[in-house]
PDB file of C-alpha atoms in Angstrom:
ATOM      1  CA  MET A1376      -5.334   2.041  14.419  1.00 76.00           C
ATOM      2  CA  ALA A1377      -4.436   2.023  10.712  1.00 90.00           C
ATOM      3  CA  LEU A1378      -0.931   3.218   9.859  1.00 95.00           C
ATOM      4  CA  LEU A1379      -2.037   4.310   6.371  1.00 97.00           C
ATOM      5  CA  ARG A1380      -5.486   5.197   5.101  1.00 97.00           C
ATOM      6  CA  PHE A1381      -6.846   6.374   1.751  1.00 97.00           C
ATOM      7  CA  ASP A1382     -10.337   7.896   1.906  1.00 97.00           C
ATOM      8  CA  ASN A1383     -11.978   8.395  -1.514  1.00 97.00           C
ATOM      9  CA  VAL A1384      -8.707   9.506  -3.116  1.00 97.00           C
ATOM     10  CA  THR A1385      -8.740  10.778  -6.706  1.00 97.00           C
ATOM     11  CA  LYS A1386      -5.673  11.967  -8.611  1.00 96.00           C
ATOM     12  CA  SER A1387      -6.222  13.697 -11.950  1.00 95.00           C
ATOM     13  CA  TYR A1388      -3.841  15.174 -14.493  1.00 92.00           C
ATOM     14  CA  PRO A1389      -4.967  17.661 -17.165  1.00 92.00           C
ATOM     15  CA  GLY A1390      -6.282  16.118 -20.361  1.00 90.00           C
ATOM     16  CA  THR A1391      -6.212  12.470 -19.249  1.00 89.00           C
ATOM     17  CA  PRO A1392      -8.559  10.121 -17.353  1.00 91.00           C
ATOM     18  CA  PRO A1393      -7.937  10.081 -13.574  1.00 93.00           C
ATOM     19  CA  ALA A1394      -4.809   8.147 -12.549  1.00 95.00           C
ATOM     20  CA  LEU A1395      -6.718   7.171  -9.380  1.00 96.00           C
ATOM     21  CA  SER A1396     -10.469   7.383  -8.869  1.00 96.00           C
ATOM     22  CA  GLU A1397     -12.258   7.254  -5.474  1.00 96.00           C
ATOM     23  CA  VAL A1398      -9.723   4.840  -3.923  1.00 97.00           C
ATOM     24  CA  SER A1399     -10.273   3.807  -0.280  1.00 97.00           C
ATOM     25  CA  PHE A1400      -8.376   1.273   1.845  1.00 97.00           C
ATOM     26  CA  ALA A1401      -6.489   0.985   5.145  1.00 97.00           C
ATOM     27  CA  VAL A1402      -3.156  -0.642   6.016  1.00 97.00           C
ATOM     28  CA  GLU A1403      -2.412  -1.871   9.528  1.00 95.00           C
ATOM     29  CA  GLU A1404       0.939  -1.462  11.248  1.00 94.00           C
ATOM     30  CA  GLY A1405       3.229  -4.420  10.563  1.00 93.00           C
ATOM     31  CA  GLU A1406       1.408  -5.473   7.395  1.00 95.00           C
ATOM     32  CA  MET A1407       3.003  -6.433   4.083  1.00 95.00           C
ATOM     33  CA  LEU A1408       0.832  -6.018   1.021  1.00 96.00           C
ATOM     34  CA  PHE A1409       0.999  -5.705  -2.745  1.00 96.00           C
ATOM     35  CA  VAL A1410      -0.582  -3.252  -5.179  1.00 96.00           C
ATOM     36  CA  THR A1411      -1.012  -4.782  -8.608  1.00 95.00           C
ATOM     37  CA  GLY A1412      -2.725  -4.075 -11.920  1.00 92.00           C
ATOM     38  CA  HIS A1413      -1.967  -3.429 -15.582  1.00 89.00           C
ATOM     39  CA  SER A1414       0.606  -0.863 -16.738  1.00 87.00           C
ATOM     40  CA  GLY A1415      -0.963   2.548 -16.171  1.00 87.00           C
ATOM     41  CA  ALA A1416      -3.440   1.250 -13.567  1.00 92.00           C
ATOM     42  CA  GLY A1417      -2.273   3.818 -10.992  1.00 93.00           C
ATOM     43  CA  LYS A1418       0.178   1.790  -8.893  1.00 94.00           C
ATOM     44  CA  SER A1419       3.068   4.267  -9.006  1.00 92.00           C
ATOM     45  CA  THR A1420       0.735   7.226  -8.489  1.00 94.00           C
ATOM     46  CA  LEU A1421      -0.616   5.614  -5.331  1.00 96.00           C
ATOM     47  CA  LEU A1422       2.893   5.169  -3.908  1.00 95.00           C
ATOM     48  CA  ARG A1423       3.860   8.740  -4.801  1.00 94.00           C
ATOM     49  CA  LEU A1424       0.878  10.049  -2.818  1.00 96.00           C
ATOM     50  CA  VAL A1425       2.159   8.195   0.263  1.00 96.00           C
ATOM     51  CA  HIS A1426       5.648   9.675  -0.162  1.00 93.00           C
ATOM     52  CA  LEU A1427       4.289  13.177  -0.888  1.00 94.00           C
ATOM     53  CA  SER A1428       5.853  13.232  -4.344  1.00 92.00           C
ATOM     54  CA  GLU A1429       2.275  13.912  -5.465  1.00 93.00           C
ATOM     55  CA  ARG A1430      -0.839  15.357  -3.828  1.00 95.00           C
ATOM     56  CA  PRO A1431      -4.386  14.059  -4.351  1.00 96.00           C
ATOM     57  CA  SER A1432      -6.859  16.064  -6.410  1.00 96.00           C
ATOM     58  CA  ARG A1433      -9.640  14.983  -4.047  1.00 96.00           C
ATOM     59  CA  GLY A1434      -9.921  12.793  -0.971  1.00 96.00           C
ATOM     60  CA  THR A1435      -7.619  12.239   1.985  1.00 97.00           C
ATOM     61  CA  VAL A1436      -4.403  10.320   2.596  1.00 97.00           C
ATOM     62  CA  LEU A1437      -3.619   9.753   6.288  1.00 96.00           C
ATOM     63  CA  VAL A1438      -0.475   8.343   7.922  1.00 95.00           C
ATOM     64  CA  ASN A1439      -0.843   7.680  11.650  1.00 92.00           C
ATOM     65  CA  GLU A1440      -4.214   9.477  11.363  1.00 92.00           C
ATOM     66  CA  ARG A1441      -2.423  12.621  10.184  1.00 93.00           C
ATOM     67  CA  ASN A1442      -3.857  14.195   7.050  1.00 95.00           C
ATOM     68  CA  LEU A1443      -0.967  14.559   4.606  1.00 95.00           C
ATOM     69  CA  ALA A1444      -2.660  17.654   3.131  1.00 93.00           C
ATOM     70  CA  LYS A1445      -1.478  19.435   6.286  1.00 93.00           C
ATOM     71  CA  VAL A1446       2.140  18.354   5.782  1.00 93.00           C
ATOM     72  CA  ARG A1447       3.750  21.299   3.998  1.00 93.00           C
ATOM     73  CA  GLY A1448       7.100  23.054   3.685  1.00 91.00           C
ATOM     74  CA  ARG A1449       9.704  21.902   6.188  1.00 89.00           C
ATOM     75  CA  LYS A1450       7.393  19.150   7.459  1.00 91.00           C
ATOM     76  CA  VAL A1451       7.650  17.254   4.145  1.00 91.00           C
ATOM     77  CA  PRO A1452      11.253  16.017   4.746  1.00 87.00           C
ATOM     78  CA  LEU A1453      10.243  14.956   8.270  1.00 86.00           C
ATOM     79  CA  HIS A1454       7.404  12.885   6.818  1.00 91.00           C
ATOM     80  CA  ARG A1455       9.741  11.297   4.267  1.00 88.00           C
ATOM     81  CA  ARG A1456      12.049  10.106   7.054  1.00 86.00           C
ATOM     82  CA  GLN A1457       9.169   7.857   8.132  1.00 90.00           C
ATOM     83  CA  VAL A1458       8.578   6.547   4.593  1.00 93.00           C
ATOM     84  CA  GLY A1459      11.383   4.606   2.908  1.00 91.00           C
ATOM     85  CA  VAL A1460      11.229   4.319  -0.899  1.00 91.00           C
ATOM     86  CA  VAL A1461      12.688   1.618  -3.158  1.00 89.00           C
ATOM     87  CA  PHE A1462      12.782   2.523  -6.856  1.00 82.00           C
ATOM     88  CA  GLN A1463      12.963   0.057  -9.745  1.00 76.00           C
ATOM     89  CA  ASP A1464      15.950   1.922 -11.220  1.00 77.00           C
ATOM     90  CA  HIS A1465      17.830   2.157  -7.872  1.00 76.00           C
ATOM     91  CA  ARG A1466      18.636   5.906  -8.220  1.00 84.00           C
ATOM     92  CA  LEU A1467      22.032   5.465  -6.622  1.00 92.00           C
ATOM     93  CA  LEU A1468      24.725   8.147  -6.681  1.00 93.00           C
ATOM     94  CA  THR A1469      27.217   6.517  -9.040  1.00 92.00           C
ATOM     95  CA  ASP A1470      30.195   8.638  -7.927  1.00 94.00           C
ATOM     96  CA  ARG A1471      29.709   7.717  -4.255  1.00 95.00           C
ATOM     97  CA  SER A1472      30.540   4.465  -2.492  1.00 96.00           C
ATOM     98  CA  ILE A1473      27.899   1.984  -1.384  1.00 96.00           C
ATOM     99  CA  TYR A1474      28.530   3.153   2.187  1.00 96.00           C
ATOM    100  CA  ASP A1475      27.901   6.803   1.256  1.00 96.00           C
ATOM    101  CA  ASN A1476      24.721   5.941  -0.657  1.00 96.00           C
ATOM    102  CA  VAL A1477      23.259   4.018   2.268  1.00 96.00           C
ATOM    103  CA  ALA A1478      24.391   6.583   4.848  1.00 95.00           C
ATOM    104  CA  LEU A1479      22.681   9.478   3.052  1.00 93.00           C
ATOM    105  CA  PRO A1480      19.272   9.326   4.835  1.00 90.00           C
ATOM    106  CA  LEU A1481      21.018   9.179   8.222  1.00 92.00           C
ATOM    107  CA  LEU A1482      23.261  12.148   7.412  1.00 90.00           C
ATOM    108  CA  ILE A1483      20.244  14.171   6.259  1.00 86.00           C
ATOM    109  CA  ALA A1484      18.511  13.318   9.538  1.00 85.00           C
ATOM    110  CA  GLY A1485      21.523  14.486  11.568  1.00 88.00           C
ATOM    111  CA  THR A1486      22.365  11.069  13.018  1.00 90.00           C
ATOM    112  CA  PRO A1487      25.646  11.065  15.019  1.00 91.00           C
ATOM    113  CA  GLY A1488      28.664   9.769  13.082  1.00 86.00           C
ATOM    114  CA  ALA A1489      29.353   6.670  15.193  1.00 88.00           C
ATOM    115  CA  GLU A1490      25.710   5.626  14.941  1.00 93.00           C
ATOM    116  CA  VAL A1491      25.771   6.129  11.158  1.00 95.00           C
ATOM    117  CA  GLY A1492      28.669   3.704  10.730  1.00 93.00           C
ATOM    118  CA  LYS A1493      27.080   1.081  12.950  1.00 94.00           C
ATOM    119  CA  ARG A1494      23.699   1.224  11.231  1.00 94.00           C
ATOM    120  CA  VAL A1495      25.084   1.260   7.688  1.00 95.00           C
ATOM    121  CA  ARG A1496      27.234  -1.818   8.345  1.00 94.00           C
ATOM    122  CA  THR A1497      24.358  -3.637  10.046  1.00 93.00           C
ATOM    123  CA  VAL A1498      21.960  -3.010   7.170  1.00 92.00           C
ATOM    124  CA  LEU A1499      24.559  -3.932   4.513  1.00 94.00           C
ATOM    125  CA  ASP A1500      25.080  -7.241   6.321  1.00 91.00           C
ATOM    126  CA  LYS A1501      21.308  -7.739   6.336  1.00 86.00           C
ATOM    127  CA  VAL A1502      21.065  -7.342   2.549  1.00 86.00           C
ATOM    128  CA  GLY A1503      24.089  -9.578   1.926  1.00 87.00           C
ATOM    129  CA  LEU A1504      26.570  -6.826   1.032  1.00 92.00           C
ATOM    130  CA  GLY A1505      28.778  -6.818   4.117  1.00 91.00           C
ATOM    131  CA  GLY A1506      32.352  -6.015   3.085  1.00 88.00           C
ATOM    132  CA  ARG A1507      31.324  -4.237  -0.138  1.00 92.00           C
ATOM    133  CA  GLU A1508      30.827  -0.811   1.437  1.00 91.00           C
ATOM    134  CA  ARG A1509      33.738   0.826  -0.414  1.00 95.00           C
ATOM    135  CA  ALA A1510      32.618  -0.407  -3.850  1.00 96.00           C
ATOM    136  CA  LEU A1511      30.981   1.992  -6.308  1.00 96.00           C
ATOM    137  CA  PRO A1512      27.475   1.189  -7.615  1.00 94.00           C
ATOM    138  CA  LEU A1513      28.688   0.479 -11.161  1.00 93.00           C
ATOM    139  CA  GLN A1514      30.997  -2.233  -9.786  1.00 95.00           C
ATOM    140  CA  LEU A1515      27.938  -4.161  -8.589  1.00 93.00           C
ATOM    141  CA  SER A1516      25.466  -6.363 -10.456  1.00 90.00           C
ATOM    142  CA  THR A1517      21.888  -5.184 -11.039  1.00 86.00           C
ATOM    143  CA  GLY A1518      20.641  -7.354  -8.177  1.00 85.00           C
ATOM    144  CA  GLU A1519      23.322  -6.003  -5.833  1.00 90.00           C
ATOM    145  CA  GLN A1520      22.431  -2.437  -6.793  1.00 91.00           C
ATOM    146  CA  GLN A1521      18.803  -3.152  -5.922  1.00 88.00           C
ATOM    147  CA  ARG A1522      19.948  -4.460  -2.535  1.00 89.00           C
ATOM    148  CA  VAL A1523      21.788  -1.174  -1.966  1.00 93.00           C
ATOM    149  CA  GLY A1524      18.569   0.671  -2.796  1.00 92.00           C
ATOM    150  CA  ILE A1525      16.714  -1.387  -0.214  1.00 90.00           C
ATOM    151  CA  ALA A1526      19.465  -0.860   2.371  1.00 92.00           C
ATOM    152  CA  ARG A1527      19.242   2.911   1.841  1.00 93.00           C
ATOM    153  CA  ALA A1528      15.451   2.775   2.186  1.00 92.00           C
ATOM    154  CA  ILE A1529      15.489   0.860   5.484  1.00 90.00           C
ATOM    155  CA  VAL A1530      18.639   2.202   7.222  1.00 92.00           C
ATOM    156  CA  ALA A1531      16.638   4.943   8.961  1.00 90.00           C
ATOM    157  CA  GLN A1532      14.165   2.308  10.235  1.00 88.00           C
ATOM    158  CA  PRO A1533      11.089   3.890   8.602  1.00 92.00           C
ATOM    159  CA  GLN A1534       7.601   3.071   9.788  1.00 93.00           C
ATOM    160  CA  LEU A1535       6.537   2.436   6.215  1.00 95.00           C
ATOM    161  CA  LEU A1536       8.413   1.232   3.131  1.00 95.00           C
ATOM    162  CA  VAL A1537       6.961   1.677  -0.365  1.00 95.00           C
ATOM    163  CA  ALA A1538       8.625  -0.193  -3.228  1.00 94.00           C
ATOM    164  CA  ASP A1539       7.818   0.474  -6.897  1.00 92.00           C
ATOM    165  CA  GLU A1540       8.414  -2.668  -9.011  1.00 90.00           C
ATOM    166  CA  PRO A1541      11.505  -3.574  -6.946  1.00 88.00           C
ATOM    167  CA  THR A1542      12.022  -6.847  -8.844  1.00 84.00           C
ATOM    168  CA  GLY A1543      11.144  -5.532 -12.318  1.00 79.00           C
ATOM    169  CA  ASN A1544      14.727  -5.744 -13.668  1.00 74.00           C
ATOM    170  CA  LEU A1545      15.761  -8.962 -11.920  1.00 78.00           C
ATOM    171  CA  ASP A1546      15.792 -12.623 -12.911  1.00 80.00           C
ATOM    172  CA  PRO A1547      13.308 -14.920 -11.073  1.00 84.00           C
ATOM    173  CA  GLN A1548      15.801 -16.198  -8.474  1.00 84.00           C
ATOM    174  CA  LEU A1549      17.030 -12.712  -7.563  1.00 81.00           C
ATOM    175  CA  ALA A1550      13.444 -11.450  -7.524  1.00 83.00           C
ATOM    176  CA  ALA A1551      12.493 -14.169  -5.027  1.00 85.00           C
ATOM    177  CA  GLU A1552      15.487 -13.285  -2.820  1.00 84.00           C
ATOM    178  CA  ILE A1553      14.594  -9.579  -2.819  1.00 85.00           C
ATOM    179  CA  MET A1554      10.981 -10.400  -1.936  1.00 89.00           C
ATOM    180  CA  GLN A1555      12.081 -12.578   0.989  1.00 89.00           C
ATOM    181  CA  LEU A1556      14.261  -9.709   2.218  1.00 87.00           C
ATOM    182  CA  LEU A1557      11.284  -7.312   2.046  1.00 91.00           C
ATOM    183  CA  ALA A1558       9.080  -9.912   3.754  1.00 93.00           C
ATOM    184  CA  SER A1559      11.447  -9.940   6.752  1.00 91.00           C
ATOM    185  CA  LEU A1560      10.909  -6.219   7.455  1.00 91.00           C
ATOM    186  CA  PRO A1561       7.471  -6.250   9.179  1.00 94.00           C
ATOM    187  CA  ALA A1562       8.971  -8.331  12.019  1.00 91.00           C
ATOM    188  CA  LEU A1563      11.444  -5.455  12.523  1.00 86.00           C
ATOM    189  CA  GLY A1564       8.667  -2.872  12.739  1.00 88.00           C
ATOM    190  CA  THR A1565       8.442  -1.644   9.126  1.00 93.00           C
ATOM    191  CA  THR A1566       5.155  -1.899   7.230  1.00 96.00           C
ATOM    192  CA  VAL A1567       5.779  -2.795   3.574  1.00 96.00           C
ATOM    193  CA  MET A1568       3.750  -1.849   0.483  1.00 97.00           C
ATOM    194  CA  ILE A1569       4.959  -3.091  -2.914  1.00 96.00           C
ATOM    195  CA  ALA A1570       3.714  -2.190  -6.393  1.00 95.00           C
ATOM    196  CA  SER A1571       4.269  -5.131  -8.742  1.00 92.00           C
ATOM    197  CA  HIS A1572       2.835  -6.505 -11.977  1.00 86.00           C
ATOM    198  CA  ASP A1573       4.520  -9.908 -11.443  1.00 85.00           C
ATOM    199  CA  LEU A1574       1.344 -11.822 -10.582  1.00 84.00           C
ATOM    200  CA  ALA A1575       3.071 -15.207 -10.169  1.00 84.00           C
ATOM    201  CA  LEU A1576       5.519 -13.771  -7.637  1.00 85.00           C
ATOM    202  CA  VAL A1577       2.756 -11.894  -5.816  1.00 87.00           C
ATOM    203  CA  LYS A1578       0.633 -15.033  -5.542  1.00 87.00           C
ATOM    204  CA  ARG A1579       3.554 -17.061  -4.154  1.00 88.00           C
ATOM    205  CA  MET A1580       4.101 -14.499  -1.391  1.00 90.00           C
ATOM    206  CA  ARG A1581       0.549 -15.052  -0.064  1.00 91.00           C
ATOM    207  CA  ARG A1582       0.061 -11.554   1.280  1.00 94.00           C
ATOM    208  CA  ARG A1583      -2.828  -9.141   0.916  1.00 95.00           C
ATOM    209  CA  VAL A1584      -3.219  -7.762  -2.633  1.00 96.00           C
ATOM    210  CA  LEU A1585      -4.919  -4.537  -3.747  1.00 96.00           C
ATOM    211  CA  VAL A1586      -5.904  -4.693  -7.432  1.00 95.00           C
ATOM    212  CA  LEU A1587      -6.141  -1.480  -9.477  1.00 96.00           C
ATOM    213  CA  ASP A1588      -7.823  -1.220 -12.876  1.00 96.00           C
ATOM    214  CA  HIS A1589      -7.764   2.115 -14.737  1.00 94.00           C
ATOM    215  CA  GLY A1590      -7.363   3.979 -11.462  1.00 95.00           C
ATOM    216  CA  LYS A1591     -10.114   2.186  -9.564  1.00 96.00           C
ATOM    217  CA  LEU A1592      -9.583  -0.230  -6.679  1.00 97.00           C
ATOM    218  CA  VAL A1593     -11.442  -3.280  -7.999  1.00 96.00           C
ATOM    219  CA  ASP A1594     -10.348  -5.949  -5.503  1.00 94.00           C
ATOM    220  CA  ASP A1595      -8.795  -6.347  -2.051  1.00 95.00           C
ATOM    221  CA  ILE A1596      -7.678  -9.968  -1.778  1.00 92.00           C
ATOM    222  CA  SER A1597      -6.804 -11.520   1.573  1.00 90.00           C
ATOM    223  CA  PRO A1598      -3.871 -13.956   1.987  1.00 86.00           C
ATOM    224  CA  GLU A1599      -6.402 -16.678   2.781  1.00 82.00           C
ATOM    225  CA  ASP A1600      -8.118 -16.205  -0.579  1.00 82.00           C
ATOM    226  CA  LEU A1601      -4.774 -16.398  -2.381  1.00 74.00           C
ATOM    227  CA  ALA A1602      -3.981 -19.647  -0.615  1.00 65.00           C
ATOM    228  CA  ALA A1603      -7.259 -21.213  -1.719  1.00 56.00           C
TER     229      ALA A1603
END
C-alpha cells in the first residue's frame, strides 16, 4: 500500500499558470525520493500539499489512503504530527535553546517530560549535536542550524519527512553530510521526500527522482536509470 499518493492533482493561484497540473504518483513506505525541476516548477507547492499548508484546486492527495480533503479543523495538527518538515531557512526560535527548539513537537503532542528529554538527546546525538543542547541557534553555524531543523523534524518519529531545499544554503561537504543523514531515516521507519535543484547531488544519491517542469510531472526516474 502506498504511503502517499497524488491523483491528478492541480494547484492554481489567481492570475497565474497552475503551480501544479494533473500530477499523479505514489510513494511507498520506507522510500527516499527527490523532487527536482527549475525554480518555479512546483516543487515547494507539492510539499506544502502534503503538509496541508496548501490544498489542491483539483485532484486528490492521500496519506495512508486517507483523502487529505477530509482532514479539517482539529485533525490538521494530528496529520502534521505524522509529517515532519525541514525548511531551507531552518525557522528556528532564536530566543530558545537548541533543546527547546527540538522538544517543541513533542511538547505540542503532549509527550511526557521524561520521554521528551530522552528523545531530544537521542536525536541531537544522531545529528552530531550532542552536548550543544543549551546553545542558542545564533551561536551555531548555518550547517549546525540545519541539523537542528532536521532534529526537530524527526524527533516525533514521523511516518513521512518532507524537506524543501535542505542543502540550499550549505557548502558541498556539508550538503553531502546532511543528505547522508536524511538517507539514514528510511531504515528507522521514516519515508523521506526532498525537493532539490542540486542535480549533481541528487544524481550521486541514486534514489528515485520526480522531475517537474512548469507544474507538470515530466519524468519519474528510477535509481537503476540514474546508475546507468
